[in-house]
Amino acid sequence: CPPWTPCHSSGATFSPGIHYIGERTVTDDDTWLTAKMIAIAGDPEYPISWHKMGYENEDTHERDGTGKGAYDVIKIADQPLVRLRAGTDEYEKELCRHFPGKERAVSEWIKTVKEAAAETMVFLVSRAWTPTVQRIWRALLGRNGFKWAGKTTHEVIASLGFSAREEQILCGQHGTTGEAPRDLCFLLHAWVVHHFINGGYFPVGGPMSIVKTLSSTIHKAGGRVFVRAHVERIPVENGEAVGVVLANGDTIKSRMGVISAAGLSATLHHLLSPADVERYMAAEMKFLRQVGGGVSCVCGFVGINGTAEELKLPSSNLWGFPEEATEGHDMDEIIMKYRNNLLDFSVEDGFCFISFLSARDPAYTHLHPDTTSCFIAAEAAPEAYEQLNEALGGAHTERRTKAYKNTKKQLETKLKNLLLKHFPQLEGRITSFDVSTPLSMYHYLKRFASYGLRQTPERFTHTLPRVGTAIRKFYLTGEDLVSGGFIAAVASAMVTATHVLGYTPLDILTGHHLLNDLPNVPQPPTLEQLTQAAKTEAM
Ligand SMILES: Cc1cc2nc3c(=O)[nH]c(=O)nc-3n(C[C@H](O)[C@H](O)[C@H](O)COP(=O)(O)OP(=O)(O)OC[C@H]3O[C@@H](n4cnc5c(N)ncnc54)[C@H](O)[C@@H]3O)c2cc1C
């Protein structure tokens, strides 16, 4: 299953890889882009309703349902909280409150973010084309010659005259990309800020509702979804991908082709043979080595006795920084310091992200009355876990030793203390605490990086990876194709389909694209209609 599907432990439900989704960009027919993409690919029999975060009063914590509260709260040491609320005006107001006298710079920042965010569409679609067409596409359609992809977030922030302390606030949500400002591609940061500027949303019923609507479409169209079906390899014959071989020995042959959503690293290191990689995908391998994998995470899944309302737990996320950045000790240094000392248990403090799924999903209390589920994550340096992995004899659960369990126990204590530091009302309320480490990530995705490839300018200015490959009928999709993030993964699916279905750049420019065409594809019949038709035929 994708990492964002729910997991269950000790009577609670968790959603490891989706805490919030944004992009409430209104399209022509008044729906927002994220919802529109999922709705047109999903089954209308299982519609998704999106719940807005920040529906409680920020001071009294009463659920007033207005959605005017914060969706993200940035807490830097003992400084006043930064509360990001839905709407550009609210965003601007909050920044101005924290940066007195910098009103013009704030307005310039927002203008720059919007300008750069507008280029993400150009970037996304370009992944469908060959490197040469990508270059022409970006040069012609990217306003300012696609320049924002080549800049770091720090460069842009510094050029607008913001201080190190202000940079920390402007990048308070950096954990969504896992890059510190001096490495983070500005195009991506602008996309993230813009993605959430109109608020954070959560699918009612949790991410499973997304799985339900999408898998139903696949089923009705005659496809099948297999879970726990590990693909061992992708055989290539005469330069063409011919299917997949599963770990149980079964082979599924393909007529139309094979699309890998497993990530670039797993695809090149595990699914294709070394000979095929050398012959057909040497450029992708070179790119992978050059760019590398991004940050890892240690996550805590916490079961809590009591409802979110009773415990006054917010629907917003908390981004907690232990130190305030200064000119001599900037955000990059702070991030690296706490990433690198996560396994140093003499250091108690750290950067963390905290969210309460039950506080943002109105369906949760029906499933688990009188309980709350919490997710806490801390960034981890992948190298430390690569070493730990080797020391423990490889990433096989059955071989994980007492030493690994001890390390997990110590991580649990560290995360628990961080949780109680930020939410002391949870003292005595914690009923279960499960920890996942980057080794857990490796177990599922064959990499330590939480969000796949690093999110640097080097990556976003490159023309690889792209959907098509030198192997005929073999395609790439998923977060490594575009960027980390749920909506990026959905967009990558659209881009891959664009390529596979043979759309041309001219089609896209003349409005002939999937967003317009998919709603016109006749819906497959519902189960009821099929049953009715079968009955009629039998009569
Ligand atoms: C801790 C965490 C929190 C996050 N929070 C958010 C958030 O709040 N909002 C947001 O928008 N994004 C969030 N993300 C990012 C988001 O979850 C990912 O970007 C997104 O899931 C990527 O989708 P994908 O389809 O590309 O890859 P995945 O979701 O990783 O799917 C790849 C699939 O391939 C399968 N696979 C791999 N190898 C094989 C094989 N050999 N055989 C069979 N199957 C295989 C895997 O099991 C997996 O199911 C978060 C990520 C993490 C790690």
PDB file of N, CA, C and O in Angstrom, residues 475-512:
ATOM      1  N   TYR A 475       7.526   3.158 -18.454  1.00  0.00           N
ATOM      2  CA  TYR A 475       7.306   4.563 -18.086  1.00  0.00           C
ATOM      3  C   TYR A 475       7.512   4.777 -16.587  1.00  0.00           C
ATOM      4  O   TYR A 475       7.361   3.854 -15.788  1.00  0.00           O
ATOM      5  N   LEU A 476       7.787   6.039 -16.229  1.00  0.00           N
ATOM      6  CA  LEU A 476       7.956   6.394 -14.818  1.00  0.00           C
ATOM      7  C   LEU A 476       6.826   7.314 -14.376  1.00  0.00           C
ATOM      8  O   LEU A 476       6.301   8.097 -15.169  1.00  0.00           O
ATOM      9  N   THR A 477       6.491   7.209 -13.104  1.00  0.00           N
ATOM     10  CA  THR A 477       5.527   8.152 -12.529  1.00  0.00           C
ATOM     11  C   THR A 477       5.833   8.301 -11.038  1.00  0.00           C
ATOM     12  O   THR A 477       6.812   7.754 -10.544  1.00  0.00           O
ATOM     13  N   GLY A 478       5.004   9.055 -10.313  1.00  0.00           N
ATOM     14  CA  GLY A 478       5.180   9.185  -8.863  1.00  0.00           C
ATOM     15  C   GLY A 478       5.996  10.398  -8.481  1.00  0.00           C
ATOM     16  O   GLY A 478       6.413  11.192  -9.325  1.00  0.00           O
ATOM     17  N   GLU A 479       6.240  10.512  -7.157  1.00  0.00           N
ATOM     18  CA  GLU A 479       6.838  11.743  -6.634  1.00  0.00           C
ATOM     19  C   GLU A 479       8.219  12.037  -7.214  1.00  0.00           C
ATOM     20  O   GLU A 479       8.580  13.197  -7.371  1.00  0.00           O
ATOM     21  N   ASP A 480       9.002  10.997  -7.559  1.00  0.00           N
ATOM     22  CA  ASP A 480      10.336  11.277  -8.096  1.00  0.00           C
ATOM     23  C   ASP A 480      10.280  11.916  -9.481  1.00  0.00           C
ATOM     24  O   ASP A 480      11.233  12.548  -9.921  1.00  0.00           O
ATOM     25  N   LEU A 481       9.164  11.739 -10.161  1.00  0.00           N
ATOM     26  CA  LEU A 481       9.037  12.346 -11.486  1.00  0.00           C
ATOM     27  C   LEU A 481       8.899  13.866 -11.361  1.00  0.00           C
ATOM     28  O   LEU A 481       9.431  14.613 -12.175  1.00  0.00           O
ATOM     29  N   VAL A 482       8.165  14.316 -10.338  1.00  0.00           N
ATOM     30  CA  VAL A 482       7.954  15.764 -10.197  1.00  0.00           C
ATOM     31  C   VAL A 482       8.484  16.308  -8.870  1.00  0.00           C
ATOM     32  O   VAL A 482       9.473  17.020  -8.831  1.00  0.00           O
ATOM     33  N   SER A 483       7.844  15.958  -7.758  1.00  0.00           N
ATOM     34  CA  SER A 483       8.359  16.380  -6.445  1.00  0.00           C
ATOM     35  C   SER A 483       7.598  15.613  -5.375  1.00  0.00           C
ATOM     36  O   SER A 483       6.578  14.989  -5.663  1.00  0.00           O
ATOM     37  N   GLY A 484       8.082  15.688  -4.133  1.00  0.00           N
ATOM     38  CA  GLY A 484       7.372  15.042  -3.035  1.00  0.00           C
ATOM     39  C   GLY A 484       6.033  15.726  -2.811  1.00  0.00           C
ATOM     40  O   GLY A 484       5.829  16.871  -3.218  1.00  0.00           O
ATOM     41  N   GLY A 485       5.094  15.026  -2.177  1.00  0.00           N
ATOM     42  CA  GLY A 485       3.780  15.607  -1.884  1.00  0.00           C
ATOM     43  C   GLY A 485       2.696  14.815  -2.570  1.00  0.00           C
ATOM     44  O   GLY A 485       2.885  14.335  -3.694  1.00  0.00           O
ATOM     45  N   PHE A 486       1.584  14.674  -1.883  1.00  0.00           N
ATOM     46  CA  PHE A 486       0.500  13.869  -2.429  1.00  0.00           C
ATOM     47  C   PHE A 486       0.005  14.428  -3.762  1.00  0.00           C
ATOM     48  O   PHE A 486      -0.157  13.705  -4.739  1.00  0.00           O
ATOM     49  N   ILE A 487      -0.201  15.750  -3.798  1.00  0.00           N
ATOM     50  CA  ILE A 487      -0.769  16.314  -5.016  1.00  0.00           C
ATOM     51  C   ILE A 487       0.238  16.235  -6.165  1.00  0.00           C
ATOM     52  O   ILE A 487      -0.135  16.096  -7.330  1.00  0.00           O
ATOM     53  N   ALA A 488       1.531  16.273  -5.812  1.00  0.00           N
ATOM     54  CA  ALA A 488       2.562  16.119  -6.844  1.00  0.00           C
ATOM     55  C   ALA A 488       2.469  14.713  -7.434  1.00  0.00           C
ATOM     56  O   ALA A 488       2.615  14.523  -8.651  1.00  0.00           O
ATOM     57  N   ALA A 489       2.200  13.728  -6.558  1.00  0.00           N
ATOM     58  CA  ALA A 489       2.082  12.351  -7.047  1.00  0.00           C
ATOM     59  C   ALA A 489       0.860  12.221  -7.963  1.00  0.00           C
ATOM     60  O   ALA A 489       0.909  11.556  -9.000  1.00  0.00           O
ATOM     61  N   VAL A 490      -0.237  12.893  -7.589  1.00  0.00           N
ATOM     62  CA  VAL A 490      -1.439  12.847  -8.436  1.00  0.00           C
ATOM     63  C   VAL A 490      -1.142  13.532  -9.776  1.00  0.00           C
ATOM     64  O   VAL A 490      -1.479  13.018 -10.848  1.00  0.00           O
ATOM     65  N   ALA A 491      -0.461  14.683  -9.689  1.00  0.00           N
ATOM     66  CA  ALA A 491      -0.115  15.404 -10.926  1.00  0.00           C
ATOM     67  C   ALA A 491       0.796  14.546 -11.798  1.00  0.00           C
ATOM     68  O   ALA A 491       0.661  14.519 -13.027  1.00  0.00           O
ATOM     69  N   SER A 492       1.716  13.809 -11.154  1.00  0.00           N
ATOM     70  CA  SER A 492       2.638  12.981 -11.944  1.00  0.00           C
ATOM     71  C   SER A 492       1.860  11.898 -12.692  1.00  0.00           C
ATOM     72  O   SER A 492       2.209  11.535 -13.813  1.00  0.00           O
ATOM     73  N   ALA A 493       0.796  11.398 -12.062  1.00  0.00           N
ATOM     74  CA  ALA A 493      -0.022  10.380 -12.733  1.00  0.00           C
ATOM     75  C   ALA A 493      -0.664  10.975 -13.986  1.00  0.00           C
ATOM     76  O   ALA A 493      -0.720  10.339 -15.046  1.00  0.00           O
ATOM     77  N   MET A 494      -1.127  12.224 -13.864  1.00  0.00           N
ATOM     78  CA  MET A 494      -1.746  12.902 -15.017  1.00  0.00           C
ATOM     79  C   MET A 494      -0.707  13.093 -16.130  1.00  0.00           C
ATOM     80  O   MET A 494      -1.001  12.914 -17.307  1.00  0.00           O
ATOM     81  N   VAL A 495       0.513  13.467 -15.719  1.00  0.00           N
ATOM     82  CA  VAL A 495       1.568  13.719 -16.705  1.00  0.00           C
ATOM     83  C   VAL A 495       1.955  12.406 -17.397  1.00  0.00           C
ATOM     84  O   VAL A 495       2.138  12.356 -18.621  1.00  0.00           O
ATOM     85  N   THR A 496       2.035  11.335 -16.609  1.00  0.00           N
ATOM     86  CA  THR A 496       2.379  10.038 -17.200  1.00  0.00           C
ATOM     87  C   THR A 496       1.289   9.599 -18.174  1.00  0.00           C
ATOM     88  O   THR A 496       1.578   9.149 -19.292  1.00  0.00           O
ATOM     89  N   ALA A 497       0.037   9.777 -17.765  1.00  0.00           N
ATOM     90  CA  ALA A 497      -1.064   9.403 -18.664  1.00  0.00           C
ATOM     91  C   ALA A 497      -1.020  10.254 -19.936  1.00  0.00           C
ATOM     92  O   ALA A 497      -1.270   9.758 -21.040  1.00  0.00           O
ATOM     93  N   THR A 498      -0.670  11.522 -19.785  1.00  0.00           N
ATOM     94  CA  THR A 498      -0.561  12.421 -20.947  1.00  0.00           C
ATOM     95  C   THR A 498       0.425  11.850 -21.969  1.00  0.00           C
ATOM     96  O   THR A 498       0.158  11.794 -23.168  1.00  0.00           O
ATOM     97  N   HIS A 499       1.566  11.376 -21.456  1.00  0.00           N
ATOM     98  CA  HIS A 499       2.593  10.821 -22.344  1.00  0.00           C
ATOM     99  C   HIS A 499       2.125   9.491 -22.954  1.00  0.00           C
ATOM    100  O   HIS A 499       2.190   9.292 -24.164  1.00  0.00           O
ATOM    101  N   VAL A 500       1.632   8.606 -22.076  1.00  0.00           N
ATOM    102  CA  VAL A 500       1.280   7.260 -22.539  1.00  0.00           C
ATOM    103  C   VAL A 500       0.149   7.322 -23.570  1.00  0.00           C
ATOM    104  O   VAL A 500       0.132   6.568 -24.542  1.00  0.00           O
ATOM    105  N   LEU A 501      -0.792   8.252 -23.369  1.00  0.00           N
ATOM    106  CA  LEU A 501      -1.925   8.337 -24.296  1.00  0.00           C
ATOM    107  C   LEU A 501      -1.591   9.116 -25.568  1.00  0.00           C
ATOM    108  O   LEU A 501      -2.434   9.282 -26.442  1.00  0.00           O
ATOM    109  N   GLY A 502      -0.363   9.613 -25.633  1.00  0.00           N
ATOM    110  CA  GLY A 502       0.103  10.218 -26.885  1.00  0.00           C
ATOM    111  C   GLY A 502      -0.302  11.662 -27.109  1.00  0.00           C
ATOM    112  O   GLY A 502      -0.315  12.132 -28.252  1.00  0.00           O
ATOM    113  N   TYR A 503      -0.644  12.388 -26.059  1.00  0.00           N
ATOM    114  CA  TYR A 503      -0.915  13.823 -26.236  1.00  0.00           C
ATOM    115  C   TYR A 503       0.377  14.518 -26.673  1.00  0.00           C
ATOM    116  O   TYR A 503       1.468  14.125 -26.241  1.00  0.00           O
ATOM    117  N   THR A 504       0.246  15.543 -27.480  1.00  0.00           N
ATOM    118  CA  THR A 504       1.426  16.286 -27.929  1.00  0.00           C
ATOM    119  C   THR A 504       1.449  17.661 -27.254  1.00  0.00           C
ATOM    120  O   THR A 504       0.413  18.115 -26.744  1.00  0.00           O
ATOM    121  N   PRO A 505       2.607  18.347 -27.295  1.00  0.00           N
ATOM    122  CA  PRO A 505       2.643  19.702 -26.727  1.00  0.00           C
ATOM    123  C   PRO A 505       1.573  20.601 -27.352  1.00  0.00           C
ATOM    124  O   PRO A 505       0.948  21.407 -26.670  1.00  0.00           O
ATOM    125  N   LEU A 506       1.322  20.412 -28.656  1.00  0.00           N
ATOM    126  CA  LEU A 506       0.322  21.244 -29.326  1.00  0.00           C
ATOM    127  C   LEU A 506      -1.078  20.977 -28.755  1.00  0.00           C
ATOM    128  O   LEU A 506      -1.876  21.900 -28.565  1.00  0.00           O
ATOM    129  N   ASP A 507      -1.360  19.698 -28.473  1.00  0.00           N
ATOM    130  CA  ASP A 507      -2.655  19.359 -27.853  1.00  0.00           C
ATOM    131  C   ASP A 507      -2.848  20.167 -26.576  1.00  0.00           C
ATOM    132  O   ASP A 507      -3.890  20.775 -26.352  1.00  0.00           O
ATOM    133  N   ILE A 508      -1.813  20.132 -25.735  1.00  0.00           N
ATOM    134  CA  ILE A 508      -1.928  20.787 -24.419  1.00  0.00           C
ATOM    135  C   ILE A 508      -2.170  22.282 -24.615  1.00  0.00           C
ATOM    136  O   ILE A 508      -3.022  22.882 -23.958  1.00  0.00           O
ATOM    137  N   LEU A 509      -1.398  22.866 -25.561  1.00  0.00           N
ATOM    138  CA  LEU A 509      -1.505  24.312 -25.764  1.00  0.00           C
ATOM    139  C   LEU A 509      -2.873  24.713 -26.318  1.00  0.00           C
ATOM    140  O   LEU A 509      -3.321  25.834 -26.133  1.00  0.00           O
ATOM    141  N   THR A 510      -3.537  23.769 -26.991  1.00  0.00           N
ATOM    142  CA  THR A 510      -4.852  24.112 -27.553  1.00  0.00           C
ATOM    143  C   THR A 510      -5.997  23.603 -26.673  1.00  0.00           C
ATOM    144  O   THR A 510      -7.129  23.467 -27.120  1.00  0.00           O
ATOM    145  N   GLY A 511      -5.671  23.290 -25.413  1.00  0.00           N
ATOM    146  CA  GLY A 511      -6.726  22.941 -24.445  1.00  0.00           C
ATOM    147  C   GLY A 511      -7.226  21.513 -24.560  1.00  0.00           C
ATOM    148  O   GLY A 511      -8.237  21.146 -23.964  1.00  0.00           O
ATOM    149  N   HIS A 512      -6.487  20.686 -25.338  1.00  0.00           N
ATOM    150  CA  HIS A 512      -6.901  19.293 -25.496  1.00  0.00           C
ATOM    151  C   HIS A 512      -6.062  18.467 -24.524  1.00  0.00           C
ATOM    152  O   HIS A 512      -4.994  17.975 -24.851  1.00  0.00           O
TER     153      HIS A 512
END
